[in-house]
Amino acid sequence: MTSPRIDRRSLLTGAAGVAALSLMPGFARVAFANAPTDKRFVVVILRGALDGLTALAPVGDPAYAPLRGELALEAGGDRPALKLDGMFALHPDLAGFKAAYDAGQMAAFHAVAIPVRERSHFEAQAILETGLGRAGGRDGWLNRALGVMGWNDAGKAVAFSPSVPLILTGDAPASSYTASALPQGTDDYMARVAALYAPDSLLGPALAQGLEVQAMAAEGDPGAAPMKGQGQRQANMVPVAETAGRMLARADGPRIAVLEAYGWDTHVGQGAADGQLARRLANLDAAMTAFRKGLGEAWNDTVVTIVTEFGRTARPNGNKGTDHGTGAAAFLLGGAVKGGMVTADWPGLADRNLFENRDLAATGDVRSVLKGALAGHMGIDPGRLDRDVFPESSAVPALEGVIRV
Amino acid sequence: MGPSAELALHRFGLGARPGELARIGDPAGWLTAQIAAQAEPVSFGDFPRAAQVIREAPDRGALKDDKDARKDYVRELRDAARTAIGARMKAAYVSDTPFHERLVWFWSNHLAIGMQAKLRVVPFAFDYERSAIRPHVTGRFADMLLASARHPAMLIYLDNALSAGPGSRAGRRRDQGLNENYARELMELHTLGAGGGYTQADIVELAKILTGWTVPPKEFQKGDTAFLFAPNRHEPGAKTLLGVRYDEGEEAGVQAITALARHPSTARHIARKFAAHFTADAPDDALVAHLEGVFRDTDGDLGELARALVAHEAAWTPALGKARDPIQFVTAAVRATAGASAGQIKPESELALLGGMRALGQVPFSAPTPQGWPDTAAAWFGPDQVVERAEWALALAGRITQSVDPAELAAGLFGRLLTDTTRTAIARAPSPQEGLALLIASPEFMRR
């Protein structure tokens, strides 16, 4: 990077900026506070609906191979599925997940779903993110979790996206970060923009939060070149995962993070051991490996929750792909996870067991996984989880025993 | 505050050009006159229509075997995409009918395609907006919907081109079958809206009705058409959609799409989306109800819908209640600084502007999902995005070589909407360049 190195931190806290900054209420709390905890809690949203029957294949179900035909993974051959237990095997490109499973650091869940039967991506993603038992709702469960924990620092909860997604939107401060392809403004210019935005209830706080996280990222890796075009939704998740890991590793870094991955909506030519979906899974696996590398020792204090809005149809469609379905797979990954197991009340893939004669039925509520991870790792009181984080969810108990204590 | 020239330019148009504000005496009349504007920008004449794209497509077999030819073709597509985006944006930078352009953008986004999603969409993306959307933005919604349904860009993007009835000849003989993707989005996004009263069974029936609607292979392409109804892919027998029986055949698809366009849920869905896009993230209920009535009573006349919008008092309040998305933001910045003359926008600047849009997270013809680009403040005023817009404003101002008095420019662009905070910030800027950057980064400029 040849442009002059800008130290936003000195802008925010140094004497030079004080005169201008004193006008800005949004800048009152910009000095990096040390984090309220060492624990890291990360949510990865796979947007577009991951085919759980490929990522976590029920190879032990006798109906699986005939039902799936050429989309089925094989137990043998060049690229066999990675066997976890008598029923389930991971896709061959999820080797990192498999290693974590073997080390007891990955727990998998199958036939889980959001509480509403909904096959629209957009509606289903909204429900996954609001954590409600119905459509509607304007804030996300992860933001409400921040509120319950009493966190009040936007730098501690970061979405690695151009904007804050619904899951992290709400009353508690949160921010977003992507590496910019644009030249940074000078400190003086940014201070002037901040003064200009001070009276603005949307732009003022947004700029303050954006600058704070940008400064943190620059400090974490001053030599790193900006990753071009991260403002857009990237197919390659690895660079952003590595950046996220590095930032979360910092003593004063974020503790809550959201990552998003796209490209899972495989209506056509999905592939099996190889092909379109295999490439997405390989990228996810590499991203999680990069994330772990970025985290270093902090991996041991980390739980990554990987979820998608719904599963895909049990049978292939007419184009060697799959359409929108119901029961899905979910994963917990990280050094703090008590893993090495697959949890599923397996409904079976025989025709009579399919939901509406087309989808893997859902026998579990994905919120029980999320609640189990939040309760076990972040120590949120179960009553608050039922009432405030996932309102009206007391009938969906938190899964126990998924986090190391 | 009723109709004002300021809001006519900023909310309903593409941002003000220097001197323009003073010339608009009758804001609502200025907008209404643009609704009738039909001529497409002259520069569009150079672009191939969809039929020509099919005729001139390289032989697929040859591409499969020849790695270099494949590489060349991808490069060709990339250049074509860039040229198409350039032409579209240039038309906006210099348009004298900016409200009409905004209508094109709204409807193009309502029936969105994303050329980044599938390489095969790329050569059709420009023609999609030009031929399927633009001619209908002041015509009947059903006609636009049909044109979209038959256009190769949409047929490929949402996979209907590949869908075959399980009981059709192609379905039985070859390893092909039903694909629900388009049918679902047609109801959820294009017409009825989520919760619009359809079931999964309706999605399957609609998908069956539309089997056979596909893109003609080169050897079957005839005349000006880029659409083929392939009977051998069509699911035999009658189907039932929303309780209505449809016979086998191509005509059933036309009837089904027309019925969806006229459905009361569609009027409700579109009225709210249209009002929200132009006026406020949470639009005035009376305005929405009025637009819904107009859409229903005029059989989806989109020109009447636009007229009803600008004639309604609630469409003009609150001022600057919407966030500009990056494409609108970049366009407004160019119109504010480059003036009306196309000659002043150099090709290298066009490229830089495209880079700006990309960096800010939005590229024409590349909607991230079939839902299209969002248009809310929540989607575009994220912490990271706000920092990047401020950075981009500074970068753009640095490229402007002509001498500009930013204070004078600000007053001319925003008139009564200019706040004291922005006026003061510009006046105190250390250089005209930074003053200009602060104007472009200002809260007024970020909104419409």
PDB file of N, CA, C and O in Angstrom, chain A residues 222-251:
ATOM      1  N   PRO A 222      -1.046  -3.542   9.576  1.00  0.00           N
ATOM      2  CA  PRO A 222      -0.719  -2.318   8.843  1.00  0.00           C
ATOM      3  C   PRO A 222      -0.159  -2.579   7.447  1.00  0.00           C
ATOM      4  O   PRO A 222      -0.286  -1.746   6.575  1.00  0.00           O
ATOM      5  N   GLY A 223       0.431  -3.746   7.220  1.00  0.00           N
ATOM      6  CA  GLY A 223       1.045  -3.995   5.923  1.00  0.00           C
ATOM      7  C   GLY A 223       0.065  -4.529   4.895  1.00  0.00           C
ATOM      8  O   GLY A 223       0.388  -4.616   3.719  1.00  0.00           O
ATOM      9  N   ALA A 224      -1.097  -4.916   5.340  1.00  0.00           N
ATOM     10  CA  ALA A 224      -2.008  -5.595   4.424  1.00  0.00           C
ATOM     11  C   ALA A 224      -2.557  -4.650   3.368  1.00  0.00           C
ATOM     12  O   ALA A 224      -2.934  -3.532   3.656  1.00  0.00           O
ATOM     13  N   ALA A 225      -2.552  -5.126   2.150  1.00  0.00           N
ATOM     14  CA  ALA A 225      -3.173  -4.350   1.075  1.00  0.00           C
ATOM     15  C   ALA A 225      -4.687  -4.512   1.209  1.00  0.00           C
ATOM     16  O   ALA A 225      -5.163  -5.542   1.662  1.00  0.00           O
ATOM     17  N   PRO A 226      -5.426  -3.491   0.815  1.00  0.00           N
ATOM     18  CA  PRO A 226      -6.874  -3.651   0.888  1.00  0.00           C
ATOM     19  C   PRO A 226      -7.327  -4.729  -0.094  1.00  0.00           C
ATOM     20  O   PRO A 226      -6.752  -4.887  -1.162  1.00  0.00           O
ATOM     21  N   MET A 227      -8.330  -5.458   0.301  1.00  0.00           N
ATOM     22  CA  MET A 227      -8.872  -6.476  -0.596  1.00  0.00           C
ATOM     23  C   MET A 227      -9.853  -5.792  -1.524  1.00  0.00           C
ATOM     24  O   MET A 227     -10.824  -5.201  -1.088  1.00  0.00           O
ATOM     25  N   LYS A 228      -9.578  -5.876  -2.778  1.00  0.00           N
ATOM     26  CA  LYS A 228     -10.352  -5.115  -3.753  1.00  0.00           C
ATOM     27  C   LYS A 228     -11.818  -5.538  -3.770  1.00  0.00           C
ATOM     28  O   LYS A 228     -12.136  -6.716  -3.754  1.00  0.00           O
ATOM     29  N   GLY A 229     -12.638  -4.520  -3.806  1.00  0.00           N
ATOM     30  CA  GLY A 229     -14.042  -4.779  -4.090  1.00  0.00           C
ATOM     31  C   GLY A 229     -14.775  -5.566  -3.027  1.00  0.00           C
ATOM     32  O   GLY A 229     -15.768  -6.199  -3.317  1.00  0.00           O
ATOM     33  N   GLN A 230     -14.313  -5.509  -1.781  1.00  0.00           N
ATOM     34  CA  GLN A 230     -15.069  -6.230  -0.764  1.00  0.00           C
ATOM     35  C   GLN A 230     -16.403  -5.588  -0.460  1.00  0.00           C
ATOM     36  O   GLN A 230     -17.226  -6.173   0.217  1.00  0.00           O
ATOM     37  N   GLY A 231     -16.588  -4.372  -0.960  1.00  0.00           N
ATOM     38  CA  GLY A 231     -17.889  -3.731  -0.797  1.00  0.00           C
ATOM     39  C   GLY A 231     -18.980  -4.565  -1.434  1.00  0.00           C
ATOM     40  O   GLY A 231     -20.132  -4.490  -1.065  1.00  0.00           O
ATOM     41  N   GLN A 232     -18.622  -5.352  -2.388  1.00  0.00           N
ATOM     42  CA  GLN A 232     -19.600  -6.229  -3.021  1.00  0.00           C
ATOM     43  C   GLN A 232     -19.613  -7.574  -2.327  1.00  0.00           C
ATOM     44  O   GLN A 232     -18.686  -7.963  -1.654  1.00  0.00           O
ATOM     45  N   ARG A 233     -20.658  -8.301  -2.580  1.00  0.00           N
ATOM     46  CA  ARG A 233     -20.750  -9.626  -2.009  1.00  0.00           C
ATOM     47  C   ARG A 233     -19.834 -10.543  -2.786  1.00  0.00           C
ATOM     48  O   ARG A 233     -20.004 -10.740  -3.972  1.00  0.00           O
ATOM     49  N   GLN A 234     -18.847 -11.065  -2.074  1.00  0.00           N
ATOM     50  CA  GLN A 234     -17.820 -11.819  -2.760  1.00  0.00           C
ATOM     51  C   GLN A 234     -18.117 -13.309  -2.751  1.00  0.00           C
ATOM     52  O   GLN A 234     -18.621 -13.852  -1.780  1.00  0.00           O
ATOM     53  N   ALA A 235     -17.764 -13.955  -3.829  1.00  0.00           N
ATOM     54  CA  ALA A 235     -17.909 -15.400  -3.871  1.00  0.00           C
ATOM     55  C   ALA A 235     -16.865 -16.047  -2.963  1.00  0.00           C
ATOM     56  O   ALA A 235     -17.129 -17.036  -2.308  1.00  0.00           O
ATOM     57  N   ASN A 236     -15.680 -15.468  -2.935  1.00  0.00           N
ATOM     58  CA  ASN A 236     -14.599 -16.025  -2.133  1.00  0.00           C
ATOM     59  C   ASN A 236     -14.658 -15.481  -0.712  1.00  0.00           C
ATOM     60  O   ASN A 236     -14.443 -14.307  -0.469  1.00  0.00           O
ATOM     61  N   MET A 237     -14.902 -16.358   0.225  1.00  0.00           N
ATOM     62  CA  MET A 237     -15.107 -15.944   1.602  1.00  0.00           C
ATOM     63  C   MET A 237     -13.792 -15.926   2.398  1.00  0.00           C
ATOM     64  O   MET A 237     -13.763 -15.429   3.516  1.00  0.00           O
ATOM     65  N   VAL A 238     -12.732 -16.457   1.821  1.00  0.00           N
ATOM     66  CA  VAL A 238     -11.506 -16.660   2.596  1.00  0.00           C
ATOM     67  C   VAL A 238     -10.895 -15.342   3.100  1.00  0.00           C
ATOM     68  O   VAL A 238     -10.585 -15.230   4.290  1.00  0.00           O
ATOM     69  N   PRO A 239     -10.706 -14.318   2.240  1.00  0.00           N
ATOM     70  CA  PRO A 239     -10.046 -13.107   2.748  1.00  0.00           C
ATOM     71  C   PRO A 239     -10.796 -12.456   3.900  1.00  0.00           C
ATOM     72  O   PRO A 239     -10.191 -12.036   4.888  1.00  0.00           O
ATOM     73  N   VAL A 240     -12.125 -12.390   3.778  1.00  0.00           N
ATOM     74  CA  VAL A 240     -12.882 -11.716   4.830  1.00  0.00           C
ATOM     75  C   VAL A 240     -12.842 -12.543   6.119  1.00  0.00           C
ATOM     76  O   VAL A 240     -12.771 -11.997   7.221  1.00  0.00           O
ATOM     77  N   ALA A 241     -12.811 -13.857   5.982  1.00  0.00           N
ATOM     78  CA  ALA A 241     -12.751 -14.712   7.177  1.00  0.00           C
ATOM     79  C   ALA A 241     -11.406 -14.542   7.879  1.00  0.00           C
ATOM     80  O   ALA A 241     -11.326 -14.504   9.110  1.00  0.00           O
ATOM     81  N   GLU A 242     -10.362 -14.408   7.084  1.00  0.00           N
ATOM     82  CA  GLU A 242      -9.035 -14.227   7.679  1.00  0.00           C
ATOM     83  C   GLU A 242      -8.951 -12.885   8.417  1.00  0.00           C
ATOM     84  O   GLU A 242      -8.444 -12.805   9.534  1.00  0.00           O
ATOM     85  N   THR A 243      -9.460 -11.832   7.751  1.00  0.00           N
ATOM     86  CA  THR A 243      -9.493 -10.515   8.400  1.00  0.00           C
ATOM     87  C   THR A 243     -10.287 -10.580   9.698  1.00  0.00           C
ATOM     88  O   THR A 243      -9.864 -10.054  10.738  1.00  0.00           O
ATOM     89  N   ALA A 244     -11.431 -11.229   9.632  1.00  0.00           N
ATOM     90  CA  ALA A 244     -12.287 -11.321  10.814  1.00  0.00           C
ATOM     91  C   ALA A 244     -11.550 -12.037  11.946  1.00  0.00           C
ATOM     92  O   ALA A 244     -11.562 -11.580  13.094  1.00  0.00           O
ATOM     93  N   GLY A 245     -10.889 -13.123  11.610  1.00  0.00           N
ATOM     94  CA  GLY A 245     -10.157 -13.865  12.630  1.00  0.00           C
ATOM     95  C   GLY A 245      -9.092 -13.002  13.291  1.00  0.00           C
ATOM     96  O   GLY A 245      -8.951 -12.982  14.514  1.00  0.00           O
ATOM     97  N   ARG A 246      -8.367 -12.266  12.459  1.00  0.00           N
ATOM     98  CA  ARG A 246      -7.313 -11.396  12.974  1.00  0.00           C
ATOM     99  C   ARG A 246      -7.888 -10.333  13.912  1.00  0.00           C
ATOM    100  O   ARG A 246      -7.326 -10.034  14.963  1.00  0.00           O
ATOM    101  N   MET A 247      -9.013  -9.741  13.507  1.00  0.00           N
ATOM    102  CA  MET A 247      -9.586  -8.682  14.348  1.00  0.00           C
ATOM    103  C   MET A 247     -10.142  -9.246  15.653  1.00  0.00           C
ATOM    104  O   MET A 247     -10.003  -8.638  16.703  1.00  0.00           O
ATOM    105  N   LEU A 248     -10.752 -10.401  15.569  1.00  0.00           N
ATOM    106  CA  LEU A 248     -11.312 -10.999  16.786  1.00  0.00           C
ATOM    107  C   LEU A 248     -10.225 -11.471  17.750  1.00  0.00           C
ATOM    108  O   LEU A 248     -10.466 -11.602  18.945  1.00  0.00           O
ATOM    109  N   ALA A 249      -9.026 -11.717  17.209  1.00  0.00           N
ATOM    110  CA  ALA A 249      -7.941 -12.175  18.062  1.00  0.00           C
ATOM    111  C   ALA A 249      -7.438 -11.066  18.985  1.00  0.00           C
ATOM    112  O   ALA A 249      -6.888 -11.334  20.050  1.00  0.00           O
ATOM    113  N   ARG A 250      -7.639  -9.825  18.591  1.00  0.00           N
ATOM    114  CA  ARG A 250      -7.107  -8.701  19.378  1.00  0.00           C
ATOM    115  C   ARG A 250      -7.722  -8.632  20.767  1.00  0.00           C
ATOM    116  O   ARG A 250      -8.911  -8.903  20.946  1.00  0.00           O
ATOM    117  N   ALA A 251      -6.917  -8.158  21.725  1.00  0.00           N
ATOM    118  CA  ALA A 251      -7.431  -8.020  23.093  1.00  0.00           C
ATOM    119  C   ALA A 251      -8.586  -7.023  23.121  1.00  0.00           C
ATOM    120  O   ALA A 251      -9.522  -7.166  23.902  1.00  0.00           O
TER     121      ALA A 251
END
